[in-house]
């Protein structure tokens, strides 16, 4: 709870700084505050915060368990703070034409972060809904933050209408669950015998599931993603495809664990959605010429991979595997977008052809982008490979412990592997363009802003660090 208050406080400070015309201090102070928050989250995970800050913190019982502190929530909170820090570091350069609104952009990202934290720390369905709406409304505003750009206006309106419709499903589902149980408290709901639940409890779970599948852009609720990703400003697209997507998947996973749906065919439906997301996302991405649309369909496929974590034989193992994959994917995504934003700004093009010859003209940027794409494709030695390996192993473990599911899980893993192989085709289109094609000398910029290289470089180094120390993250749950 205190972490949420600290981040929200930073957002309010950004708006106060605007009143006193202290725009130059906004980003440095915000980054320093997020770094301090990240350190505190680390101390909280290791259990040292109580020793160093005795008496600090808010009693969860006094908040009626609206927020609960778990290793799952703290680990994802740390990841969200790190991702927000990297995204905010890109903001001043990206918003250089809107310096007067810098405080607004930073504050909105911080409020988005509070929504993401609430989505992994909730202990109550009302707080879950508040979290998802805070995150969603911030994204609606950011998607339409270029009012003179028709594509941005279209993206914001389309995202707002579709997102509101999905939120309606979630809210109606919560109402039905409350009607069946008489409580919003998830600890109480999870303890009730499922055999005495009225039939509309399951309808409520289904409605929430549909709404969350929209939020994570899983097939068949993915149609909004390519248009919204392409029309939104590139930094907003980066936020949607990393921080927002990971937060929605983590909240989806936590909610399913707590609600414990036992209806026949529920997990089978999740598996079908996962397979469709992986195959449809990767197959359609092969045909894209726009990098942003390509990564939109790539994000759909990665949502499918993350849904594999729902095979939880061991909840602890599933949490660990989901977190590792989400961290690997999000860091690779920010590294990729750091380079993509730099190239798109310089050449005023979002086409793959804009990357022609980048390996010769800007070898560092080309190497970072290649590494991030290889990680997303699941190629060793990057963290994406180990993330996929952990998730696939988890699915295979299910067949070992539940023999009657052996054929089904083998089929599921085989389709996931085939899907991963397909993805190599479109990721390598960009890599081939960078190293095997010649740049246009007339439009090739000699120098690109250093901040993009720095943020992208930090993200890919962290991705490599994950691949070198996978056991460190697994130890968080011990």
mmCIF file with all atom_site columns, N, CA and C in Angstrom, residues 222-244:
data_model
loop_
_atom_site.group_PDB
_atom_site.id
_atom_site.type_symbol
_atom_site.label_atom_id
_atom_site.label_alt_id
_atom_site.label_comp_id
_atom_site.label_asym_id
_atom_site.label_entity_id
_atom_site.label_seq_id
_atom_site.pdbx_PDB_ins_code
_atom_site.Cartn_x
_atom_site.Cartn_y
_atom_site.Cartn_z
_atom_site.occupancy
_atom_site.B_iso_or_equiv
_atom_site.pdbx_formal_charge
_atom_site.auth_seq_id
_atom_site.auth_comp_id
_atom_site.auth_asym_id
_atom_site.auth_atom_id
_atom_site.pdbx_PDB_model_num
ATOM 1  N N  . UNK A 1 222 ? -8.761 -9.654 -30.080 1.00 0.00 ? 222 UNK A N  1
ATOM 2  C CA . UNK A 1 222 ? -7.513 -8.952 -30.385 1.00 0.00 ? 222 UNK A CA 1
ATOM 3  C C  . UNK A 1 222 ? -7.655 -7.887 -31.458 1.00 0.00 ? 222 UNK A C  1
ATOM 4  N N  . UNK A 1 223 ? -8.836 -7.741 -32.057 1.00 0.00 ? 223 UNK A N  1
ATOM 5  C CA . UNK A 1 223 ? -8.951 -6.943 -33.281 1.00 0.00 ? 223 UNK A CA 1
ATOM 6  C C  . UNK A 1 223 ? -8.583 -5.480 -33.091 1.00 0.00 ? 223 UNK A C  1
ATOM 7  N N  . UNK A 1 224 ? -8.704 -4.975 -31.878 1.00 0.00 ? 224 UNK A N  1
ATOM 8  C CA . UNK A 1 224 ? -8.384 -3.575 -31.625 1.00 0.00 ? 224 UNK A CA 1
ATOM 9  C C  . UNK A 1 224 ? -6.883 -3.307 -31.654 1.00 0.00 ? 224 UNK A C  1
ATOM 10 N N  . UNK A 1 225 ? -6.077 -4.310 -31.300 1.00 0.00 ? 225 UNK A N  1
ATOM 11 C CA . UNK A 1 225 ? -4.652 -4.081 -31.028 1.00 0.00 ? 225 UNK A CA 1
ATOM 12 C C  . UNK A 1 225 ? -3.858 -3.529 -32.217 1.00 0.00 ? 225 UNK A C  1
ATOM 13 N N  . UNK A 1 226 ? -3.915 -4.128 -33.419 1.00 0.00 ? 226 UNK A N  1
ATOM 14 C CA . UNK A 1 226 ? -3.073 -3.603 -34.517 1.00 0.00 ? 226 UNK A CA 1
ATOM 15 C C  . UNK A 1 226 ? -3.355 -2.143 -34.845 1.00 0.00 ? 226 UNK A C  1
ATOM 16 N N  . UNK A 1 227 ? -4.636 -1.769 -34.937 1.00 0.00 ? 227 UNK A N  1
ATOM 17 C CA . UNK A 1 227 ? -4.972 -0.389 -35.284 1.00 0.00 ? 227 UNK A CA 1
ATOM 18 C C  . UNK A 1 227 ? -4.581 0.583  -34.179 1.00 0.00 ? 227 UNK A C  1
ATOM 19 N N  . UNK A 1 228 ? -4.834 0.198  -32.932 1.00 0.00 ? 228 UNK A N  1
ATOM 20 C CA . UNK A 1 228 ? -4.506 1.084  -31.810 1.00 0.00 ? 228 UNK A CA 1
ATOM 21 C C  . UNK A 1 228 ? -2.994 1.216  -31.657 1.00 0.00 ? 228 UNK A C  1
ATOM 22 N N  . UNK A 1 229 ? -2.266 0.114  -31.782 1.00 0.00 ? 229 UNK A N  1
ATOM 23 C CA . UNK A 1 229 ? -0.805 0.170  -31.680 1.00 0.00 ? 229 UNK A CA 1
ATOM 24 C C  . UNK A 1 229 ? -0.227 1.043  -32.788 1.00 0.00 ? 229 UNK A C  1
ATOM 25 N N  . UNK A 1 230 ? -0.752 0.907  -34.004 1.00 0.00 ? 230 UNK A N  1
ATOM 26 C CA . UNK A 1 230 ? -0.205 1.659  -35.140 1.00 0.00 ? 230 UNK A CA 1
ATOM 27 C C  . UNK A 1 230 ? -0.542 3.139  -35.046 1.00 0.00 ? 230 UNK A C  1
ATOM 28 N N  . UNK A 1 231 ? -1.772 3.470  -34.596 1.00 0.00 ? 231 UNK A N  1
ATOM 29 C CA . UNK A 1 231 ? -2.189 4.857  -34.564 1.00 0.00 ? 231 UNK A CA 1
ATOM 30 C C  . UNK A 1 231 ? -1.669 5.642  -33.375 1.00 0.00 ? 231 UNK A C  1
ATOM 31 N N  . UNK A 1 232 ? -1.394 4.968  -32.265 1.00 0.00 ? 232 UNK A N  1
ATOM 32 C CA . UNK A 1 232 ? -0.920 5.663  -31.067 1.00 0.00 ? 232 UNK A CA 1
ATOM 33 C C  . UNK A 1 232 ? 0.512  6.166  -31.246 1.00 0.00 ? 232 UNK A C  1
ATOM 34 N N  . UNK A 1 233 ? 0.910  7.204  -30.513 1.00 0.00 ? 233 UNK A N  1
ATOM 35 C CA . UNK A 1 233 ? 2.324  7.602  -30.513 1.00 0.00 ? 233 UNK A CA 1
ATOM 36 C C  . UNK A 1 233 ? 3.198  6.412  -30.124 1.00 0.00 ? 233 UNK A C  1
ATOM 37 N N  . UNK A 1 234 ? 4.393  6.334  -30.693 1.00 0.00 ? 234 UNK A N  1
ATOM 38 C CA . UNK A 1 234 ? 5.236  5.146  -30.522 1.00 0.00 ? 234 UNK A CA 1
ATOM 39 C C  . UNK A 1 234 ? 5.545  4.848  -29.055 1.00 0.00 ? 234 UNK A C  1
ATOM 40 N N  . UNK A 1 235 ? 5.726  5.887  -28.240 1.00 0.00 ? 235 UNK A N  1
ATOM 41 C CA . UNK A 1 235 ? 6.031  5.657  -26.823 1.00 0.00 ? 235 UNK A CA 1
ATOM 42 C C  . UNK A 1 235 ? 4.821  5.073  -26.091 1.00 0.00 ? 235 UNK A C  1
ATOM 43 N N  . UNK A 1 236 ? 3.627  5.468  -26.513 1.00 0.00 ? 236 UNK A N  1
ATOM 44 C CA . UNK A 1 236 ? 2.412  4.885  -25.945 1.00 0.00 ? 236 UNK A CA 1
ATOM 45 C C  . UNK A 1 236 ? 2.284  3.424  -26.361 1.00 0.00 ? 236 UNK A C  1
ATOM 46 N N  . UNK A 1 237 ? 2.614  3.141  -27.616 1.00 0.00 ? 237 UNK A N  1
ATOM 47 C CA . UNK A 1 237 ? 2.597  1.754  -28.093 1.00 0.00 ? 237 UNK A CA 1
ATOM 48 C C  . UNK A 1 237 ? 3.556  0.904  -27.272 1.00 0.00 ? 237 UNK A C  1
ATOM 49 N N  . UNK A 1 238 ? 4.739  1.453  -26.975 1.00 0.00 ? 238 UNK A N  1
ATOM 50 C CA . UNK A 1 238 ? 5.706  0.734  -26.143 1.00 0.00 ? 238 UNK A CA 1
ATOM 51 C C  . UNK A 1 238 ? 5.130  0.464  -24.759 1.00 0.00 ? 238 UNK A C  1
ATOM 52 N N  . UNK A 1 239 ? 4.415  1.437  -24.198 1.00 0.00 ? 239 UNK A N  1
ATOM 53 C CA . UNK A 1 239 ? 3.803  1.269  -22.873 1.00 0.00 ? 239 UNK A CA 1
ATOM 54 C C  . UNK A 1 239 ? 2.720  0.195  -22.907 1.00 0.00 ? 239 UNK A C  1
ATOM 55 N N  . UNK A 1 240 ? 1.887  0.228  -23.946 1.00 0.00 ? 240 UNK A N  1
ATOM 56 C CA . UNK A 1 240 ? 0.817  -0.765 -24.076 1.00 0.00 ? 240 UNK A CA 1
ATOM 57 C C  . UNK A 1 240 ? 1.364  -2.178 -24.196 1.00 0.00 ? 240 UNK A C  1
ATOM 58 N N  . UNK A 1 241 ? 2.397  -2.336 -25.009 1.00 0.00 ? 241 UNK A N  1
ATOM 59 C CA . UNK A 1 241 ? 2.878  -3.682 -25.335 1.00 0.00 ? 241 UNK A CA 1
ATOM 60 C C  . UNK A 1 241 ? 3.769  -4.270 -24.248 1.00 0.00 ? 241 UNK A C  1
ATOM 61 N N  . UNK A 1 242 ? 4.201  -3.450 -23.304 1.00 0.00 ? 242 UNK A N  1
ATOM 62 C CA . UNK A 1 242 ? 5.078  -3.958 -22.239 1.00 0.00 ? 242 UNK A CA 1
ATOM 63 C C  . UNK A 1 242 ? 4.393  -3.857 -20.880 1.00 0.00 ? 242 UNK A C  1
ATOM 64 N N  . UNK A 1 243 ? 4.392  -2.692 -20.288 1.00 0.00 ? 243 UNK A N  1
ATOM 65 C CA . UNK A 1 243 ? 3.860  -2.507 -18.934 1.00 0.00 ? 243 UNK A CA 1
ATOM 66 C C  . UNK A 1 243 ? 2.390  -2.896 -18.842 1.00 0.00 ? 243 UNK A C  1
ATOM 67 N N  . UNK A 1 244 ? 1.564  -2.363 -19.742 1.00 0.00 ? 244 UNK A N  1
ATOM 68 C CA . UNK A 1 244 ? 0.118  -2.614 -19.648 1.00 0.00 ? 244 UNK A CA 1
ATOM 69 C C  . UNK A 1 244 ? -0.222 -4.079 -19.905 1.00 0.00 ? 244 UNK A C  1
#
